PDB file of C-alpha atoms in Angstrom:
ATOM      1  CA  MET A   1       0.000   0.000   0.000  1.00  0.00           C
ATOM      2  CA  THR A   2       1.286   3.481  -0.828  1.00  0.00           C
ATOM      3  CA  LYS A   3       0.461   7.116  -0.245  1.00  0.00           C
ATOM      4  CA  ASN A   4      -2.523   7.745   2.055  1.00  0.00           C
ATOM      5  CA  ILE A   5      -4.444   4.587   1.265  1.00  0.00           C
ATOM      6  CA  LYS A   6      -4.459   3.738   4.979  1.00  0.00           C
ATOM      7  CA  MET A   7      -7.209   6.342   5.331  1.00  0.00           C
ATOM      8  CA  LEU A   8      -9.588   3.874   3.710  1.00  0.00           C
ATOM      9  CA  ILE A   9      -8.546   0.886   5.762  1.00  0.00           C
ATOM     10  CA  ARG A  10     -10.157  -0.441   8.881  1.00  0.00           C
ATOM     11  CA  ARG A  11      -9.162  -3.223  11.194  1.00  0.00           C
ATOM     12  CA  ALA A  12     -11.347  -6.279  10.789  1.00  0.00           C
ATOM     13  CA  ALA A  13     -11.984  -6.228  14.526  1.00  0.00           C
ATOM     14  CA  GLY A  14     -13.736  -2.899  14.135  1.00  0.00           C
ATOM     15  CA  ALA A  15     -11.154  -0.349  15.282  1.00  0.00           C
ATOM     16  CA  PHE A  16     -10.616   1.915  12.307  1.00  0.00           C
ATOM     17  CA  CYS A  17      -7.062   2.647  11.273  1.00  0.00           C
ATOM     18  CA  LEU A  18      -6.375   5.935   9.486  1.00  0.00           C
ATOM     19  CA  GLY A  19      -2.855   6.936   8.602  1.00  0.00           C
ATOM     20  CA  GLY A  20      -1.023  10.110   7.761  1.00  0.00           C
ATOM     21  CA  MET A  21      -3.628  12.642   8.873  1.00  0.00           C
ATOM     22  CA  MET A  22      -3.786  14.521  12.151  1.00  0.00           C
ATOM     23  CA  LEU A  23      -7.006  15.877  13.626  1.00  0.00           C
ATOM     24  CA  SER A  24      -6.826  19.663  13.461  1.00  0.00           C
ATOM     25  CA  ALA A  25      -7.184  21.469  16.759  1.00  0.00           C
ATOM     26  CA  GLY A  26     -10.698  22.630  17.497  1.00  0.00           C
ATOM     27  CA  LEU A  27     -12.344  20.634  14.734  1.00  0.00           C
ATOM     28  CA  PHE A  28     -14.868  19.055  17.070  1.00  0.00           C
ATOM     29  CA  THR A  29     -15.037  21.905  19.586  1.00  0.00           C
ATOM     30  CA  SER A  30     -18.483  23.278  20.380  1.00  0.00           C
ATOM     31  CA  CYS A  31     -18.998  27.029  20.256  1.00  0.00           C
ATOM     32  CA  THR A  32     -19.267  29.013  23.449  1.00  0.00           C
ATOM     33  CA  GLU A  33     -20.227  32.561  24.390  1.00  0.00           C
ATOM     34  CA  LYS A  34     -16.612  33.255  25.371  1.00  0.00           C
ATOM     35  CA  ASP A  35     -14.946  32.491  22.029  1.00  0.00           C
ATOM     36  CA  ASN A  36     -15.611  32.385  18.313  1.00  0.00           C
ATOM     37  CA  THR A  37     -15.132  28.657  17.835  1.00  0.00           C
ATOM     38  CA  VAL A  38     -17.431  27.253  15.170  1.00  0.00           C
ATOM     39  CA  GLU A  39     -19.490  24.184  15.979  1.00  0.00           C
ATOM     40  CA  GLU A  40     -18.501  22.373  12.829  1.00  0.00           C
ATOM     41  CA  PHE A  41     -20.392  19.098  12.985  1.00  0.00           C
ATOM     42  CA  THR A  42     -23.449  19.792  15.115  1.00  0.00           C
ATOM     43  CA  ASN A  43     -26.364  17.331  14.639  1.00  0.00           C
ATOM     44  CA  TRP A  44     -24.036  15.445  12.325  1.00  0.00           C
ATOM     45  CA  GLN A  45     -25.852  12.104  12.337  1.00  0.00           C
ATOM     46  CA  SER A  46     -29.185  13.711  11.510  1.00  0.00           C
ATOM     47  CA  LYS A  47     -27.655  15.869   8.772  1.00  0.00           C
ATOM     48  CA  ASN A  48     -25.936  12.904   7.167  1.00  0.00           C
ATOM     49  CA  GLU A  49     -29.033  10.719   7.287  1.00  0.00           C
ATOM     50  CA  THR A  50     -31.118  13.500   5.730  1.00  0.00           C
ATOM     51  CA  TYR A  51     -28.458  14.102   3.071  1.00  0.00           C
ATOM     52  CA  TRP A  52     -28.329  10.410   2.196  1.00  0.00           C
ATOM     53  CA  ASN A  53     -32.079   9.884   2.013  1.00  0.00           C
ATOM     54  CA  LYS A  54     -32.537  12.938  -0.231  1.00  0.00           C
ATOM     55  CA  LEU A  55     -29.666  11.861  -2.479  1.00  0.00           C
ATOM     56  CA  TYR A  56     -31.005   8.314  -2.718  1.00  0.00           C
ATOM     57  CA  THR A  57     -34.509   9.480  -3.652  1.00  0.00           C
ATOM     58  CA  ALA A  58     -33.192  12.008  -6.174  1.00  0.00           C
ATOM     59  CA  THR A  59     -30.938   9.390  -7.758  1.00  0.00           C
ATOM     60  CA  GLN A  60     -33.827   6.952  -8.077  1.00  0.00           C
ATOM     61  CA  GLN A  61     -35.787   9.607  -9.959  1.00  0.00           C
ATOM     62  CA  LYS A  62     -32.868  10.386 -12.273  1.00  0.00           C
ATOM     63  CA  ILE A  63     -32.435   6.714 -13.115  1.00  0.00           C
ATOM     64  CA  LYS A  64     -36.174   6.285 -13.734  1.00  0.00           C
ATOM     65  CA  SER A  65     -36.090   9.271 -16.081  1.00  0.00           C
ATOM     66  CA  GLY A  66     -33.405   7.574 -18.172  1.00  0.00           C
ATOM     67  CA  ASP A  67     -30.225   9.208 -16.862  1.00  0.00           C
ATOM     68  CA  THR A  68     -27.631   6.446 -17.264  1.00  0.00           C
ATOM     69  CA  SER A  69     -24.831   8.441 -15.629  1.00  0.00           C
ATOM     70  CA  TRP A  70     -26.129   7.567 -12.151  1.00  0.00           C
ATOM     71  CA  LYS A  71     -25.910   4.182 -10.454  1.00  0.00           C
ATOM     72  CA  ILE A  72     -27.288   2.720  -7.223  1.00  0.00           C
ATOM     73  CA  ILE A  73     -25.158  -0.287  -6.294  1.00  0.00           C
ATOM     74  CA  LEU A  74     -25.929  -2.821  -3.579  1.00  0.00           C
ATOM     75  CA  ASN A  75     -23.246  -3.515  -0.968  1.00  0.00           C
ATOM     76  CA  TYR A  76     -21.041  -6.240  -2.428  1.00  0.00           C
ATOM     77  CA  THR A  77     -21.584  -8.428   0.652  1.00  0.00           C
ATOM     78  CA  PHE A  78     -25.320  -8.604  -0.169  1.00  0.00           C
ATOM     79  CA  GLN A  79     -25.013  -9.237  -3.883  1.00  0.00           C
ATOM     80  CA  ASN A  80     -26.132 -12.653  -5.144  1.00  0.00           C
ATOM     81  CA  GLN A  81     -27.968 -13.390  -1.899  1.00  0.00           C
ATOM     82  CA  LYS A  82     -31.037 -15.577  -2.231  1.00  0.00           C
ATOM     83  CA  GLN A  83     -33.997 -16.047   0.085  1.00  0.00           C
ATOM     84  CA  THR A  84     -34.415 -19.733   0.896  1.00  0.00           C
ATOM     85  CA  SER A  85     -38.175 -19.279   1.228  1.00  0.00           C
ATOM     86  CA  GLY A  86     -38.409 -17.950  -2.306  1.00  0.00           C
ATOM     87  CA  SER A  87     -39.637 -14.489  -1.290  1.00  0.00           C
ATOM     88  CA  ALA A  88     -37.811 -11.418  -2.549  1.00  0.00           C
ATOM     89  CA  LEU A  89     -35.063  -9.922  -0.419  1.00  0.00           C
ATOM     90  CA  THR A  90     -35.474  -6.271   0.512  1.00  0.00           C
ATOM     91  CA  TYR A  91     -32.770  -3.764   1.356  1.00  0.00           C
ATOM     92  CA  SER A  92     -32.637  -0.283   2.859  1.00  0.00           C
ATOM     93  CA  PRO A  93     -31.186   2.833   1.175  1.00  0.00           C
ATOM     94  CA  GLU A  94     -28.133   2.626   3.424  1.00  0.00           C
ATOM     95  CA  ASP A  95     -27.349  -0.844   2.025  1.00  0.00           C
ATOM     96  CA  TYR A  96     -26.328   0.804  -1.242  1.00  0.00           C
ATOM     97  CA  ILE A  97     -23.713   3.191  -2.547  1.00  0.00           C
ATOM     98  CA  ILE A  98     -24.450   5.808  -5.187  1.00  0.00           C
ATOM     99  CA  ALA A  99     -22.123   6.596  -8.080  1.00  0.00           C
ATOM    100  CA  HIS A 100     -22.129   9.294 -10.715  1.00  0.00           C
ATOM    101  CA  VAL A 101     -20.122   8.378 -13.811  1.00  0.00           C
ATOM    102  CA  GLU A 102     -17.979  11.397 -14.683  1.00  0.00           C
ATOM    103  CA  GLN A 103     -16.190   9.525 -17.457  1.00  0.00           C
ATOM    104  CA  ALA A 104     -16.499   5.935 -18.630  1.00  0.00           C
ATOM    105  CA  GLY A 105     -13.290   4.042 -19.267  1.00  0.00           C
ATOM    106  CA  ALA A 106     -12.486   1.709 -22.125  1.00  0.00           C
ATOM    107  CA  GLY A 107     -12.292  -1.370 -19.917  1.00  0.00           C
ATOM    108  CA  THR A 108     -15.020  -4.001 -19.716  1.00  0.00           C
ATOM    109  CA  ALA A 109     -13.855  -6.170 -16.795  1.00  0.00           C
ATOM    110  CA  SER A 110     -14.101  -5.300 -13.084  1.00  0.00           C
ATOM    111  CA  PRO A 111     -11.765  -6.141 -10.186  1.00  0.00           C
ATOM    112  CA  LEU A 112     -12.379  -9.170  -8.015  1.00  0.00           C
ATOM    113  CA  TYR A 113     -12.239  -9.217  -4.230  1.00  0.00           C
ATOM    114  CA  SER A 114      -8.850 -10.953  -4.399  1.00  0.00           C
ATOM    115  CA  ASP A 115      -7.323  -8.373  -6.771  1.00  0.00           C
ATOM    116  CA  SER A 116      -5.055  -5.383  -6.265  1.00  0.00           C
ATOM    117  CA  VAL A 117      -5.870  -1.960  -7.699  1.00  0.00           C
ATOM    118  CA  SER A 118      -4.110   1.255  -8.655  1.00  0.00           C
ATOM    119  CA  MET A 119      -6.262   4.362  -8.404  1.00  0.00           C
ATOM    120  CA  HIS A 120      -6.465   8.082  -7.827  1.00  0.00           C
ATOM    121  CA  TYR A 121      -8.902   9.278  -5.173  1.00  0.00           C
ATOM    122  CA  MET A 122      -9.929  12.187  -2.996  1.00  0.00           C
ATOM    123  CA  GLY A 123     -12.286  11.789  -0.041  1.00  0.00           C
ATOM    124  CA  ARG A 124     -14.426  14.503   1.501  1.00  0.00           C
ATOM    125  CA  LEU A 125     -17.420  14.904   3.802  1.00  0.00           C
ATOM    126  CA  ILE A 126     -20.775  16.517   3.099  1.00  0.00           C
ATOM    127  CA  PRO A 127     -20.833  20.338   3.395  1.00  0.00           C
ATOM    128  CA  SER A 128     -20.506  21.720   6.919  1.00  0.00           C
ATOM    129  CA  THR A 129     -20.369  25.153   8.537  1.00  0.00           C
ATOM    130  CA  THR A 130     -16.822  26.072   7.515  1.00  0.00           C
ATOM    131  CA  TYR A 131     -16.223  23.541   4.753  1.00  0.00           C
ATOM    132  CA  THR A 132     -18.957  24.498   2.315  1.00  0.00           C
ATOM    133  CA  SER A 133     -17.744  21.971  -0.266  1.00  0.00           C
ATOM    134  CA  GLY A 134     -17.055  19.317   2.369  1.00  0.00           C
ATOM    135  CA  LEU A 135     -13.917  18.753   4.445  1.00  0.00           C
ATOM    136  CA  ILE A 136     -11.257  16.906   2.415  1.00  0.00           C
ATOM    137  CA  PHE A 137      -9.931  14.188   4.723  1.00  0.00           C
ATOM    138  CA  ASP A 138      -7.666  12.311   2.322  1.00  0.00           C
ATOM    139  CA  LYS A 139      -6.357  12.210  -1.242  1.00  0.00           C
ATOM    140  CA  SER A 140      -3.835  10.205  -3.201  1.00  0.00           C
ATOM    141  CA  TRP A 141      -2.189  13.155  -4.960  1.00  0.00           C
ATOM    142  CA  SER A 142       0.095  15.666  -3.263  1.00  0.00           C
ATOM    143  CA  ASN A 143      -0.863  18.852  -5.132  1.00  0.00           C
ATOM    144  CA  ASP A 144      -4.012  20.858  -4.588  1.00  0.00           C
ATOM    145  CA  THR A 145      -5.517  19.634  -7.848  1.00  0.00           C
ATOM    146  CA  PHE A 146      -5.320  16.316  -9.659  1.00  0.00           C
ATOM    147  CA  ASN A 147      -2.878  16.107 -12.576  1.00  0.00           C
ATOM    148  CA  ALA A 148      -3.132  12.991 -14.724  1.00  0.00           C
ATOM    149  CA  ILE A 149       0.486  13.364 -15.849  1.00  0.00           C
ATOM    150  CA  THR A 150       2.261  13.984 -12.552  1.00  0.00           C
ATOM    151  CA  SER A 151      -0.014  12.289  -9.999  1.00  0.00           C
ATOM    152  CA  ARG A 152       1.029   8.756  -9.150  1.00  0.00           C
ATOM    153  CA  PRO A 153      -1.805   6.390  -8.243  1.00  0.00           C
ATOM    154  CA  ALA A 154      -2.197   4.685  -4.897  1.00  0.00           C
ATOM    155  CA  HIS A 155      -2.013   0.890  -4.735  1.00  0.00           C
ATOM    156  CA  SER A 156      -4.124  -1.338  -2.501  1.00  0.00           C
ATOM    157  CA  PHE A 157      -5.508  -4.808  -2.093  1.00  0.00           C
ATOM    158  CA  ILE A 158      -9.292  -4.887  -2.349  1.00  0.00           C
ATOM    159  CA  GLY A 159      -9.951  -7.793  -0.019  1.00  0.00           C
ATOM    160  CA  LEU A 160      -8.810  -8.813   3.411  1.00  0.00           C
ATOM    161  CA  THR A 161      -5.069  -8.578   3.976  1.00  0.00           C
ATOM    162  CA  TYR A 162      -2.700  -8.238   6.925  1.00  0.00           C
ATOM    163  CA  SER A 163      -0.634  -5.343   8.202  1.00  0.00           C
ATOM    164  CA  SER A 164       3.060  -5.541   9.049  1.00  0.00           C
ATOM    165  CA  GLU A 165       1.935  -6.117  12.654  1.00  0.00           C
ATOM    166  CA  GLY A 166      -0.071  -9.151  11.556  1.00  0.00           C
ATOM    167  CA  LYS A 167      -3.483  -7.520  12.035  1.00  0.00           C
ATOM    168  CA  ALA A 168      -6.292  -8.213   9.561  1.00  0.00           C
ATOM    169  CA  VAL A 169      -7.332  -5.096   7.615  1.00  0.00           C
ATOM    170  CA  SER A 170      -9.701  -4.356   4.741  1.00  0.00           C
ATOM    171  CA  LEU A 171     -11.186  -1.437   2.834  1.00  0.00           C
ATOM    172  CA  VAL A 172     -14.524  -0.117   4.054  1.00  0.00           C
ATOM    173  CA  ASP A 173     -17.460  -1.925   2.424  1.00  0.00           C
ATOM    174  CA  GLY A 174     -18.660   1.048   0.400  1.00  0.00           C
ATOM    175  CA  PHE A 175     -15.264   1.661  -1.174  1.00  0.00           C
ATOM    176  CA  THR A 176     -14.849  -2.037  -1.960  1.00  0.00           C
ATOM    177  CA  THR A 177     -18.302  -2.081  -3.565  1.00  0.00           C
ATOM    178  CA  ALA A 178     -17.347   0.836  -5.812  1.00  0.00           C
ATOM    179  CA  LEU A 179     -14.034  -0.649  -6.930  1.00  0.00           C
ATOM    180  CA  MET A 180     -15.586  -4.029  -7.727  1.00  0.00           C
ATOM    181  CA  SER A 181     -18.158  -2.287  -9.950  1.00  0.00           C
ATOM    182  CA  MET A 182     -15.724  -0.124 -11.932  1.00  0.00           C
ATOM    183  CA  HIS A 183     -13.773  -0.705 -15.133  1.00  0.00           C
ATOM    184  CA  ARG A 184     -10.279   0.430 -16.080  1.00  0.00           C
ATOM    185  CA  GLY A 185     -10.320   4.118 -16.900  1.00  0.00           C
ATOM    186  CA  ASP A 186     -13.589   4.868 -15.101  1.00  0.00           C
ATOM    187  CA  HIS A 187     -13.864   8.170 -13.256  1.00  0.00           C
ATOM    188  CA  TRP A 188     -16.710   8.233 -10.733  1.00  0.00           C
ATOM    189  CA  THR A 189     -17.975  10.362  -7.897  1.00  0.00           C
ATOM    190  CA  VAL A 190     -18.902   7.827  -5.229  1.00  0.00           C
ATOM    191  CA  TYR A 191     -21.255   8.480  -2.305  1.00  0.00           C
ATOM    192  CA  ILE A 192     -21.036   6.094   0.650  1.00  0.00           C
ATOM    193  CA  PRO A 193     -23.513   6.113   3.572  1.00  0.00           C
ATOM    194  CA  TYR A 194     -21.901   6.040   6.976  1.00  0.00           C
ATOM    195  CA  GLN A 195     -23.144   2.485   7.526  1.00  0.00           C
ATOM    196  CA  LEU A 196     -20.834   1.326   4.704  1.00  0.00           C
ATOM    197  CA  GLY A 197     -18.043   3.693   5.734  1.00  0.00           C
ATOM    198  CA  TYR A 198     -16.679   4.279   9.223  1.00  0.00           C
ATOM    199  CA  GLY A 199     -20.018   3.812  10.933  1.00  0.00           C
ATOM    200  CA  ALA A 200     -20.830   5.230  14.346  1.00  0.00           C
ATOM    201  CA  SER A 201     -17.200   5.794  15.350  1.00  0.00           C
ATOM    202  CA  ALA A 202     -15.062   8.844  14.674  1.00  0.00           C
ATOM    203  CA  SER A 203     -11.824   8.022  12.895  1.00  0.00           C
ATOM    204  CA  GLY A 204      -9.051  10.564  12.450  1.00  0.00           C
ATOM    205  CA  MET A 205     -10.506  13.576  10.639  1.00  0.00           C
ATOM    206  CA  VAL A 206     -13.743  11.718   9.904  1.00  0.00           C
ATOM    207  CA  PRO A 207     -16.489  12.288  12.514  1.00  0.00           C
ATOM    208  CA  ALA A 208     -18.868   9.503  13.456  1.00  0.00           C
ATOM    209  CA  TYR A 209     -21.890   9.054  11.161  1.00  0.00           C
ATOM    210  CA  SER A 210     -20.153  10.602   8.156  1.00  0.00           C
ATOM    211  CA  THR A 211     -21.271  10.117   4.582  1.00  0.00           C
ATOM    212  CA  LEU A 212     -18.105   9.723   2.491  1.00  0.00           C
ATOM    213  CA  ILE A 213     -17.796  11.279  -0.968  1.00  0.00           C
ATOM    214  CA  PHE A 214     -14.956  10.154  -3.223  1.00  0.00           C
ATOM    215  CA  ASP A 215     -13.598  11.390  -6.500  1.00  0.00           C
ATOM    216  CA  LEU A 216     -12.352   7.991  -7.706  1.00  0.00           C
ATOM    217  CA  ARG A 217     -10.429   6.976 -10.835  1.00  0.00           C
ATOM    218  CA  LEU A 218      -9.571   3.319 -11.426  1.00  0.00           C
ATOM    219  CA  VAL A 219      -6.264   3.096 -13.302  1.00  0.00           C
ATOM    220  CA  ASP A 220      -5.681  -0.643 -13.284  1.00  0.00           C
ATOM    221  CA  PHE A 221      -6.278  -3.861 -11.388  1.00  0.00           C
ATOM    222  CA  SER A 222      -4.410  -7.131 -11.337  1.00  0.00           C
ATOM    223  CA  HIS A 223      -4.890 -10.676 -10.173  1.00  0.00           C
ATOM    224  CA  PRO A 224      -2.554 -12.095  -7.497  1.00  0.00           C
ATOM    225  CA  GLY A 225       0.976 -12.505  -8.829  1.00  0.00           C
ATOM    226  CA  THR A 226       0.711  -9.937 -11.639  1.00  0.00           C
ATOM    227  CA  LYS A 227       1.902  -6.319 -11.738  1.00  0.00           C
ATOM    228  CA  LEU A 228      -0.180  -3.155 -11.706  1.00  0.00           C
ATOM    229  CA  LYS A 229       0.113  -0.291 -14.159  1.00  0.00           C
ATOM    230  CA  ASP A 230       0.715   3.209 -12.798  1.00  0.00           C
ATOM    231  CA  SER A 231      -0.807   5.145 -15.685  1.00  0.00           C
TER     232      SER A 231
END
């Protein structure tokens, strides 16, 4: 794994592991009458749930109207499930991710759970008091803006792997679902409900109950034992 990809990784036991980013002082501080501190993430769970439900409903309408640039994708862990009784399985909006296709790649195959990927990504939160476009909590490129020529992609396993300390780690479910649905060259904006992200626990710069929004570009993927391309 390279660059800041640890931001997307969580320990299988449930303790999220984010690397390379420090929580800025005062980020979660409530405002008081004695200072000018901004209450950045007040009512954060409610705001994120409202944001997700509105986005999900709006995306459903866009898809029904024929807009093929939007996708609603079921959590990969639920895909191909069958009800033994024969009745249809039902899922909630938070069991899905939402993707907007910014640019479709030339590839036709998608990564498998056992594959490795190279990708460019930037993660942010929904808009908040100070961060009107959403707080950026991680990105794979070092400059302020993405440059396809100079930015080197991050590498990661998709499925379960082990850290140098021998601890089991994996990408969050929503990010895994997105990668396993993409093709080489795809550029998507991916929306992940907090249930498929970091859940009810704060992690680094990411508050609890945070919807995650990623600008995600899949460069390449490879099966075990083969090399990845960097461009």
